[in-house]
Amino acid sequence: MTQIELRGVQKWFGAVQVIKDLNLSIEDNEFIVLLGQSGCGKTTTLRAVAGLETIDEGDILIDGKPVQHLKAADRDIAMVFQSFSLYPHMSVYENIAFPLRATRMKKTDIDKAVRDVAQVLRISDLLDRRPSALSGGDMQRVAIGRALVRRPKAMLMDEPIGALDAKLREEMRAEIKRLHVKQGSTTIYVTHDQIEAMSLADRIVIMHEGVLQQVGTPEDVYGHPQNLFVAQFVGSPVMNVAPAAVSDSAGKASVTVEGAGEGFAFPSELLSKLNGSAGKPLSLGIRPEGVIVAHEAAEGFLPAEAHIIEPLGSYDIVDLKFGSQMLRARTRSGFVAKAGDRVFARLDPTQTHFFDTASGQSLGVKL
Ligand SMILES: Nc1ncnc2c1ncn2[C@@H]1O[C@H](COP(=O)(O)OP(=O)(O)OP(=O)(O)O)[C@@H](O)[C@H]1O
Ligand SMILES: [Mg+2]
């Protein structure tokens, strides 16, 4: 059982505040991913939980008990870094056994613990090797093994697979997930890769410049981003965002995207749902899969011209020009034959987001 809680955590480096009033409750066994751009404070947060960094204000609690006064070694938390720094002169076996050698554990128990962990990580056949004879992925498995072998209260991982090539990263991602399902431990995992975050997390914590932006399941942050930062940080290709105006057109809602000419037809309930925001400058957000493309004109569709087509194998991303406004659409591969083609498109209301342009906050409109 390990719960971790951060309450009002603040951290300065000199005059620069790098963590701003961070509040977060992590459940037992939960896999939390801290996601954000370089410099947003992910590593600092992780190091603060591990006890490798002090905090200036707030509390960090493990299982309900404040731990600031505890040294890293007394917090019983394991950390895995991007640079895995195995001991080069030791075998894989000794590298994994190392954290247990300092304890009073019996030799036979250490042996069993090392072999169990090696089996879970599928590196049993590598135990006699030196790190120099391992692939990058295997080295990282050993580093994870060394962290796991103590059966720590929690695992903290800082971009543990960031240094590996794309294919190996994908493999290791699946491996880490499998391991978490099998072993189960409260985990905080840091990455700036949103695909990694989406695929691993029970809940994603998105940070920007030291400020927590949103906490939610992958579906939640993807489907209901709370602000423009999250909307454009999560998802690839990024969500289209454009200034928009909503008007009443004979009882129906019409959404005019700046530069796009005519309005897109929307269900009339949009008018009442936006009532409180009347007059405020709005931004419309829609992911490429929410822009629906057709070859024939139909009600609710506006004409557009295909500008650039990016074939991505199983689908295409097509830049569509509506007047002077560009919106990216996702289509079946080959659906739009070539740049310059005239097509028709509409916006799927259920996938359209509205934000207050000034604050960037979502208006929470669901259609
Ligand atoms: N020891 C330090 N002294 C001064 N400033 C620091 C120190 N460590 C980190 N910083 C600054 O604090 C901010 C947050 O750094 P942090 O390492 O937590 O970011 P990060 O989100 O992990 O970034 P990255 O993705 O690049 O690893 C950055 O602006 C960084 O320059
Ligand atoms: Mg970092």
CSV table of C-alpha atoms and ligand atoms in Angstrom, one decimal:
chain,number,residue,atom,x,y,z
A,1,MET,CA,0.0,0.0,0.0
A,2,THR,CA,1.6,3.3,-1.0
A,3,GLN,CA,-0.2,6.6,-1.5
A,4,ILE,CA,1.7,9.7,-2.3
A,5,GLU,CA,0.4,13.2,-1.8
A,6,LEU,CA,1.7,16.6,-2.7
A,7,ARG,CA,0.1,19.5,-0.9
A,8,GLY,CA,0.8,23.0,-2.0
A,9,VAL,CA,4.4,22.2,-3.0
A,10,GLN,CA,6.5,25.3,-4.0
A,11,LYS,CA,10.1,25.2,-5.1
A,12,TRP,CA,12.5,28.0,-6.0
A,13,PHE,CA,15.9,27.9,-7.5
A,14,GLY,CA,17.3,31.3,-6.5
A,15,ALA,CA,14.8,33.8,-7.8
A,16,VAL,CA,13.1,31.4,-10.2
A,17,GLN,CA,10.0,29.5,-9.0
A,18,VAL,CA,10.0,26.1,-10.7
A,19,ILE,CA,7.1,24.4,-8.9
A,20,LYS,CA,4.1,26.5,-8.2
A,21,ASP,CA,1.5,25.3,-5.7
A,22,LEU,CA,1.5,21.7,-6.8
A,23,ASN,CA,-1.3,19.6,-5.4
A,24,LEU,CA,-1.6,15.9,-6.4
A,25,SER,CA,-2.9,12.7,-4.8
A,26,ILE,CA,-1.6,9.5,-6.1
A,27,GLU,CA,-3.4,6.3,-5.3
A,28,ASP,CA,-1.9,3.0,-4.3
A,29,ASN,CA,-0.7,1.1,-7.4
A,30,GLU,CA,-1.5,4.0,-9.6
A,31,PHE,CA,0.7,4.7,-12.7
A,32,ILE,CA,1.0,8.5,-12.9
A,33,VAL,CA,2.8,10.1,-15.8
A,34,LEU,CA,4.1,13.7,-15.4
A,35,LEU,CA,4.0,15.2,-18.9
A,36,GLY,CA,5.4,18.5,-20.0
A,37,GLN,CA,7.9,20.4,-22.0
A,38,SER,CA,11.6,20.6,-21.2
A,39,GLY,CA,12.1,22.8,-18.1
A,40,CYS,CA,8.5,22.6,-16.8
A,41,GLY,CA,9.6,21.1,-13.5
A,42,LYS,CA,9.1,17.3,-14.0
A,43,THR,CA,12.5,16.1,-12.7
A,44,THR,CA,12.4,18.6,-9.9
A,45,THR,CA,9.0,17.3,-8.8
A,46,LEU,CA,10.3,13.7,-8.9
A,47,ARG,CA,13.5,14.5,-7.0
A,48,ALA,CA,11.4,16.2,-4.4
A,49,VAL,CA,9.3,13.1,-3.9
A,50,ALA,CA,12.4,10.9,-3.8
A,51,GLY,CA,14.1,13.2,-1.2
A,52,LEU,CA,16.9,14.3,-3.5
A,53,GLU,CA,15.7,17.8,-3.6
A,54,THR,CA,14.2,20.0,-0.8
A,55,ILE,CA,11.0,21.9,-1.2
A,56,ASP,CA,10.4,25.5,0.0
A,57,GLU,CA,6.8,25.2,1.0
A,58,GLY,CA,4.1,22.6,1.2
A,59,ASP,CA,4.0,18.9,2.2
A,60,ILE,CA,4.9,15.7,0.6
A,61,LEU,CA,3.2,12.7,2.3
A,62,ILE,CA,3.7,9.0,1.8
A,63,ASP,CA,0.9,6.9,3.2
A,64,GLY,CA,-0.4,10.0,5.0
A,65,LYS,CA,2.9,10.8,6.7
A,66,PRO,CA,4.9,13.9,6.0
A,67,VAL,CA,8.4,12.8,4.7
A,68,GLN,CA,10.3,16.1,4.3
A,69,HIS,CA,12.4,15.3,7.3
A,70,LEU,CA,13.3,11.9,5.9
A,71,LYS,CA,16.5,11.4,3.8
A,72,ALA,CA,16.2,9.8,0.4
A,73,ALA,CA,17.5,6.5,1.8
A,74,ASP,CA,14.8,6.4,4.4
A,75,ARG,CA,11.9,7.0,2.1
A,76,ASP,CA,12.1,3.5,0.5
A,77,ILE,CA,11.5,4.9,-3.0
A,78,ALA,CA,13.4,3.7,-6.0
A,79,MET,CA,14.3,5.9,-8.9
A,80,VAL,CA,15.3,5.0,-12.5
A,81,PHE,CA,17.0,7.7,-14.6
A,82,GLN,CA,17.4,8.2,-18.3
A,83,SER,CA,21.2,7.6,-18.0
A,84,PHE,CA,21.1,4.2,-16.3
A,85,SER,CA,24.7,4.2,-14.9
A,86,LEU,CA,25.2,0.5,-14.3
A,87,TYR,CA,28.4,-0.5,-12.6
A,88,PRO,CA,30.6,-1.5,-15.6
A,89,HIS,CA,32.9,-3.8,-13.7
A,90,MET,CA,30.0,-5.9,-12.2
A,91,SER,CA,27.9,-8.5,-13.9
A,92,VAL,CA,24.2,-8.0,-14.5
A,93,TYR,CA,23.6,-10.3,-11.5
A,94,GLU,CA,25.8,-8.2,-9.2
A,95,ASN,CA,24.3,-4.9,-10.5
A,96,ILE,CA,20.8,-6.1,-9.6
A,97,ALA,CA,21.9,-7.6,-6.3
A,98,PHE,CA,23.8,-4.4,-5.3
A,99,PRO,CA,21.0,-2.6,-3.4
A,100,LEU,CA,20.4,-5.8,-1.3
A,101,ARG,CA,24.1,-6.3,-0.4
A,102,ALA,CA,24.0,-3.4,1.9
A,103,THR,CA,21.0,-4.9,3.8
A,104,ARG,CA,21.2,-7.8,6.2
A,105,MET,CA,19.4,-10.1,3.8
A,106,LYS,CA,20.7,-13.6,3.6
A,107,LYS,CA,22.7,-14.7,0.5
A,108,THR,CA,20.1,-17.3,-0.5
A,109,ASP,CA,17.3,-14.7,-0.2
A,110,ILE,CA,19.3,-12.2,-2.3
A,111,ASP,CA,19.8,-14.9,-4.9
A,112,LYS,CA,16.1,-15.7,-5.1
A,113,ALA,CA,15.2,-12.0,-5.3
A,114,VAL,CA,17.6,-11.3,-8.1
A,115,ARG,CA,16.5,-14.4,-10.1
A,116,ASP,CA,12.8,-13.5,-9.6
A,117,VAL,CA,13.3,-10.0,-10.8
A,118,ALA,CA,15.4,-11.2,-13.8
A,119,GLN,CA,12.7,-13.6,-14.7
A,120,VAL,CA,10.0,-10.8,-14.6
A,121,LEU,CA,12.2,-8.6,-16.8
A,122,ARG,CA,13.1,-11.5,-19.1
A,123,ILE,CA,16.9,-11.1,-18.6
A,124,SER,CA,17.6,-14.4,-16.8
A,125,ASP,CA,20.0,-15.5,-19.6
A,126,LEU,CA,22.0,-12.2,-19.2
A,127,LEU,CA,22.9,-12.5,-15.6
A,128,ASP,CA,26.5,-13.3,-16.2
A,129,ARG,CA,27.2,-10.6,-18.7
A,130,ARG,CA,28.9,-7.3,-18.1
A,131,PRO,CA,26.8,-4.1,-19.0
A,132,SER,CA,29.2,-3.4,-21.9
A,133,ALA,CA,27.8,-6.6,-23.6
A,134,LEU,CA,24.2,-5.5,-23.4
A,135,SER,CA,21.9,-3.6,-25.8
A,136,GLY,CA,20.3,-0.3,-24.7
A,137,GLY,CA,17.0,-2.0,-23.9
A,138,ASP,CA,18.6,-4.7,-21.9
A,139,MET,CA,20.7,-2.2,-19.9
A,140,GLN,CA,17.5,-0.4,-19.1
A,141,ARG,CA,15.9,-3.6,-18.0
A,142,VAL,CA,18.8,-4.2,-15.6
A,143,ALA,CA,18.4,-0.7,-14.3
A,144,ILE,CA,14.7,-1.3,-13.7
A,145,GLY,CA,15.6,-4.6,-12.1
A,146,ARG,CA,18.0,-2.9,-9.7
A,147,ALA,CA,15.2,-0.5,-8.7
A,148,LEU,CA,12.6,-3.3,-8.3
A,149,VAL,CA,14.7,-5.8,-6.4
A,150,ARG,CA,14.3,-3.9,-3.1
A,151,ARG,CA,10.5,-4.0,-3.5
A,152,PRO,CA,10.4,-0.3,-2.9
A,153,LYS,CA,7.2,1.5,-1.7
A,154,ALA,CA,7.1,3.4,-5.0
A,155,MET,CA,9.0,3.6,-8.3
A,156,LEU,CA,9.9,6.9,-9.8
A,157,MET,CA,11.1,6.9,-13.4
A,158,ASP,CA,12.6,9.9,-15.1
A,159,GLU,CA,12.5,9.5,-18.9
A,160,PRO,CA,13.7,5.9,-18.5
A,161,ILE,CA,13.6,5.1,-22.1
A,162,GLY,CA,14.2,8.5,-23.6
A,163,ALA,CA,17.6,7.6,-24.8
A,164,LEU,CA,16.6,4.6,-26.8
A,165,ASP,CA,15.7,4.5,-30.5
A,166,ALA,CA,12.1,4.7,-31.6
A,167,LYS,CA,11.5,1.0,-32.1
A,168,LEU,CA,13.1,0.0,-28.9
A,169,ARG,CA,11.2,2.7,-27.0
A,170,GLU,CA,8.0,1.2,-28.3
A,171,GLU,CA,9.0,-2.2,-27.1
A,172,MET,CA,10.1,-1.0,-23.7
A,173,ARG,CA,6.9,1.0,-23.3
A,174,ALA,CA,5.0,-2.2,-23.7
A,175,GLU,CA,7.4,-3.9,-21.3
A,176,ILE,CA,7.0,-1.3,-18.6
A,177,LYS,CA,3.3,-1.5,-18.9
A,178,ARG,CA,3.4,-5.3,-18.6
A,179,LEU,CA,5.7,-5.1,-15.6
A,180,HIS,CA,3.4,-2.6,-13.9
A,181,VAL,CA,0.4,-4.8,-14.4
A,182,LYS,CA,2.3,-7.9,-13.1
A,183,GLN,CA,4.3,-6.3,-10.3
A,184,GLY,CA,2.0,-3.4,-9.3
A,185,SER,CA,3.6,-0.6,-7.6
A,186,THR,CA,2.8,3.1,-7.2
A,187,THR,CA,4.7,4.7,-10.0
A,188,ILE,CA,5.5,8.3,-11.1
A,189,TYR,CA,6.9,8.3,-14.6
A,190,VAL,CA,8.3,11.4,-16.2
A,191,THR,CA,8.3,12.0,-20.0
A,192,HIS,CA,7.8,14.8,-22.5
A,193,ASP,CA,6.5,12.3,-25.0
A,194,GLN,CA,2.7,12.5,-25.1
A,195,ILE,CA,2.4,9.1,-26.8
A,196,GLU,CA,4.3,7.5,-24.1
A,197,ALA,CA,2.1,9.3,-21.5
A,198,MET,CA,-1.1,8.2,-23.3
A,199,SER,CA,-0.1,4.6,-23.5
A,200,LEU,CA,1.3,4.1,-20.0
A,201,ALA,CA,-0.7,6.3,-17.7
A,202,ASP,CA,-3.6,5.5,-15.4
A,203,ARG,CA,-3.7,9.3,-15.1
A,204,ILE,CA,-1.6,12.0,-16.8
A,205,VAL,CA,-0.5,15.1,-15.0
A,206,ILE,CA,0.3,17.9,-17.5
A,207,MET,CA,2.6,20.6,-16.3
A,208,HIS,CA,3.6,23.9,-17.9
A,209,GLU,CA,6.1,26.3,-16.4
A,210,GLY,CA,5.8,24.7,-13.0
A,211,VAL,CA,2.0,24.9,-12.9
A,212,LEU,CA,-0.2,21.8,-13.0
A,213,GLN,CA,-2.6,22.2,-16.0
A,214,GLN,CA,-4.8,19.2,-15.8
A,215,VAL,CA,-4.9,15.7,-14.2
A,216,GLY,CA,-6.9,13.0,-15.8
A,217,THR,CA,-7.1,9.7,-17.6
A,218,PRO,CA,-5.6,9.6,-21.1
A,219,GLU,CA,-9.2,9.7,-22.5
A,220,ASP,CA,-10.0,12.6,-20.3
A,221,VAL,CA,-7.1,14.9,-21.2
A,222,TYR,CA,-7.4,14.0,-24.9
A,223,GLY,CA,-11.2,14.3,-25.1
A,224,HIS,CA,-11.8,17.1,-22.6
A,225,PRO,CA,-8.7,19.3,-22.4
A,226,GLN,CA,-9.3,22.0,-19.8
A,227,ASN,CA,-7.3,24.7,-21.6
A,228,LEU,CA,-5.6,25.6,-24.8
A,229,PHE,CA,-2.2,24.5,-23.6
A,230,VAL,CA,-3.4,20.9,-22.8
A,231,ALA,CA,-5.5,20.9,-26.0
A,232,GLN,CA,-2.4,21.6,-28.2
A,233,PHE,CA,0.1,19.6,-26.1
A,234,VAL,CA,-1.7,16.3,-26.2
A,235,GLY,CA,-2.5,14.7,-29.5
A,236,SER,CA,-0.5,14.4,-32.7
A,237,PRO,CA,-1.0,16.0,-35.1
A,238,VAL,CA,-2.0,18.9,-32.9
A,239,MET,CA,-5.5,20.1,-32.5
A,240,ASN,CA,-6.6,22.8,-34.9
A,241,VAL,CA,-7.3,26.1,-33.0
A,242,ALA,CA,-8.7,29.2,-34.6
A,243,PRO,CA,-10.7,32.3,-33.6
A,244,ALA,CA,-14.4,31.7,-34.1
A,245,ALA,CA,-17.7,33.4,-33.7
A,246,VAL,CA,-21.0,31.7,-32.9
A,247,SER,CA,-24.2,33.2,-34.2
A,248,ASP,CA,-27.9,32.4,-34.3
A,249,SER,CA,-29.0,31.7,-37.8
A,250,ALA,CA,-32.8,31.3,-37.9
A,251,GLY,CA,-32.7,29.3,-34.7
A,252,LYS,CA,-29.7,27.2,-35.6
A,253,ALA,CA,-26.2,27.8,-34.4
A,254,SER,CA,-23.7,28.9,-37.0
A,255,VAL,CA,-20.0,28.7,-36.2
A,256,THR,CA,-17.8,31.0,-38.3
A,257,VAL,CA,-14.1,30.3,-38.2
A,258,GLU,CA,-12.0,33.4,-38.9
A,259,GLY,CA,-11.1,33.6,-42.5
A,260,ALA,CA,-13.2,30.6,-43.5
A,261,GLY,CA,-16.1,32.5,-45.1
A,262,GLU,CA,-19.5,31.0,-44.3
A,263,GLY,CA,-20.4,29.4,-41.0
A,264,PHE,CA,-20.5,25.7,-40.1
A,265,ALA,CA,-23.9,24.5,-39.0
A,266,PHE,CA,-24.0,23.4,-35.4
A,267,PRO,CA,-26.9,22.1,-33.3
A,268,SER,CA,-29.0,24.9,-31.8
A,269,GLU,CA,-28.2,23.8,-28.2
A,270,LEU,CA,-24.8,25.3,-28.7
A,271,LEU,CA,-26.4,28.7,-28.4
A,272,SER,CA,-27.8,28.1,-25.0
A,273,LYS,CA,-24.7,26.3,-23.8
A,274,LEU,CA,-22.5,29.3,-24.8
A,275,ASN,CA,-25.0,31.7,-23.3
A,276,GLY,CA,-22.7,32.7,-20.4
A,277,SER,CA,-19.9,33.5,-22.8
A,278,ALA,CA,-21.8,35.7,-25.2
A,279,GLY,CA,-19.6,38.5,-26.5
A,280,LYS,CA,-16.3,37.0,-25.4
A,281,PRO,CA,-13.7,36.2,-28.1
A,282,LEU,CA,-13.8,32.4,-28.6
A,283,SER,CA,-11.3,30.0,-29.9
A,284,LEU,CA,-12.5,26.8,-31.6
A,285,GLY,CA,-10.5,23.7,-31.2
A,286,ILE,CA,-10.9,20.5,-33.3
A,287,ARG,CA,-8.7,17.6,-33.8
A,288,PRO,CA,-8.0,16.5,-37.4
A,289,GLU,CA,-10.2,13.5,-37.0
A,290,GLY,CA,-13.1,15.8,-36.2
A,291,VAL,CA,-12.9,17.5,-39.6
A,292,ILE,CA,-15.0,15.3,-41.8
A,293,VAL,CA,-14.2,15.4,-45.5
A,294,ALA,CA,-16.5,14.5,-48.4
A,295,HIS,CA,-16.2,14.6,-52.2
A,296,GLU,CA,-19.7,15.8,-52.8
A,297,ALA,CA,-21.4,19.0,-51.5
A,298,ALA,CA,-24.0,18.3,-48.8
A,299,GLU,CA,-25.9,20.2,-46.1
A,300,GLY,CA,-23.5,21.6,-43.5
A,301,PHE,CA,-20.4,21.0,-45.6
A,302,LEU,CA,-18.3,24.0,-46.7
A,303,PRO,CA,-16.0,23.9,-49.8
A,304,ALA,CA,-12.3,23.6,-49.2
A,305,GLU,CA,-9.1,23.1,-51.2
A,306,ALA,CA,-6.6,20.5,-50.3
A,307,HIS,CA,-3.3,22.1,-49.8
A,308,ILE,CA,-0.8,19.6,-48.6
A,309,ILE,CA,-1.4,15.8,-48.2
A,310,GLU,CA,0.8,13.9,-45.7
A,311,PRO,CA,0.4,10.2,-46.2
A,312,LEU,CA,1.1,8.4,-42.9
A,313,GLY,CA,0.4,4.8,-44.0
A,314,SER,CA,-2.9,3.9,-42.4
A,315,TYR,CA,-4.3,7.4,-42.8
A,316,ASP,CA,-3.6,10.8,-44.4
A,317,ILE,CA,-3.4,14.2,-42.9
A,318,VAL,CA,-4.7,16.8,-45.3
A,319,ASP,CA,-4.3,20.5,-44.9
A,320,LEU,CA,-7.6,22.0,-46.1
A,321,LYS,CA,-7.9,25.6,-47.0
A,322,PHE,CA,-11.3,27.2,-46.3
A,323,GLY,CA,-10.9,30.8,-47.6
A,324,SER,CA,-7.8,32.0,-45.8
A,325,GLN,CA,-8.1,29.5,-42.9
A,326,MET,CA,-6.2,26.3,-42.8
A,327,LEU,CA,-7.6,23.3,-40.9
A,328,ARG,CA,-6.0,19.9,-40.9
A,329,ALA,CA,-8.2,16.8,-41.5
A,330,ARG,CA,-7.5,13.2,-41.0
A,331,THR,CA,-8.8,11.0,-43.9
A,332,ARG,CA,-8.6,7.5,-45.1
A,333,SER,CA,-5.4,7.1,-47.0
A,334,GLY,CA,-5.7,8.3,-50.6
A,335,PHE,CA,-9.2,9.8,-50.0
A,336,VAL,CA,-8.0,13.1,-51.3
A,337,ALA,CA,-6.0,12.3,-54.4
A,338,LYS,CA,-3.8,15.3,-54.8
A,339,ALA,CA,-3.1,18.8,-53.6
A,340,GLY,CA,-5.3,21.4,-55.3
A,341,ASP,CA,-8.4,19.1,-55.2
A,342,ARG,CA,-11.7,20.7,-54.2
A,343,VAL,CA,-13.5,18.9,-51.4
A,344,PHE,CA,-16.2,19.6,-48.9
A,345,ALA,CA,-15.9,19.4,-45.1
A,346,ARG,CA,-17.8,19.9,-41.9
A,347,LEU,CA,-16.9,19.9,-38.3
A,348,ASP,CA,-18.1,17.1,-36.0
A,349,PRO,CA,-19.9,19.0,-33.2
A,350,THR,CA,-19.2,16.3,-30.7
A,351,GLN,CA,-15.5,16.7,-31.3
A,352,THR,CA,-15.5,20.5,-31.3
A,353,HIS,CA,-14.1,22.4,-28.3
A,354,PHE,CA,-14.7,26.0,-27.3
A,355,PHE,CA,-12.2,28.1,-25.3
A,356,ASP,CA,-12.2,31.6,-23.9
A,357,THR,CA,-9.4,33.1,-26.0
A,358,ALA,CA,-8.3,35.5,-23.3
A,359,SER,CA,-7.8,33.0,-20.5
A,360,GLY,CA,-7.4,29.9,-22.7
A,361,GLN,CA,-9.8,28.0,-20.4
A,362,SER,CA,-12.2,25.5,-21.9
A,363,LEU,CA,-15.8,26.6,-21.8
A,364,GLY,CA,-16.8,23.0,-21.1
A,365,VAL,CA,-19.4,22.9,-23.9
A,366,LYS,CA,-20.3,19.3,-24.7
A,367,LEU,CA,-22.5,18.6,-27.7
B,1,LIG,N1,19.9,22.7,-9.5
B,1,LIG,C1,19.3,23.6,-10.2
B,1,LIG,N2,19.6,24.9,-10.0
B,1,LIG,C2,19.0,25.9,-10.7
B,1,LIG,N3,18.0,25.7,-11.5
B,1,LIG,C3,17.6,24.5,-11.7
B,1,LIG,C4,18.2,23.3,-11.1
B,1,LIG,N4,17.6,22.2,-11.5
B,1,LIG,C5,16.7,22.6,-12.4
B,1,LIG,N5,16.7,23.9,-12.5
B,1,LIG,C6,15.7,24.7,-13.4
B,1,LIG,O1,14.4,24.4,-12.9
B,1,LIG,C7,13.5,24.3,-14.0
B,1,LIG,C8,12.9,22.9,-14.0
B,1,LIG,O2,13.8,21.9,-14.3
B,1,LIG,P1,13.5,20.4,-14.4
B,1,LIG,O3,14.8,19.7,-14.5
B,1,LIG,O4,12.6,20.0,-13.3
B,1,LIG,O5,12.7,20.4,-15.7
B,1,LIG,P2,12.2,19.1,-16.5
B,1,LIG,O6,10.7,19.3,-16.7
B,1,LIG,O7,12.6,17.8,-15.9
B,1,LIG,O8,12.9,19.3,-18.0
B,1,LIG,P3,13.5,18.2,-19.0
B,1,LIG,O9,12.4,17.7,-19.8
B,1,LIG,O10,14.4,19.1,-19.8
B,1,LIG,O11,14.2,17.2,-18.2
B,1,LIG,C9,14.4,24.5,-15.3
B,1,LIG,O12,14.2,25.9,-15.6
B,1,LIG,C10,15.8,24.3,-14.8
B,1,LIG,O13,16.7,25.0,-15.6
B,2,MG,MG,13.9,16.3,-16.6
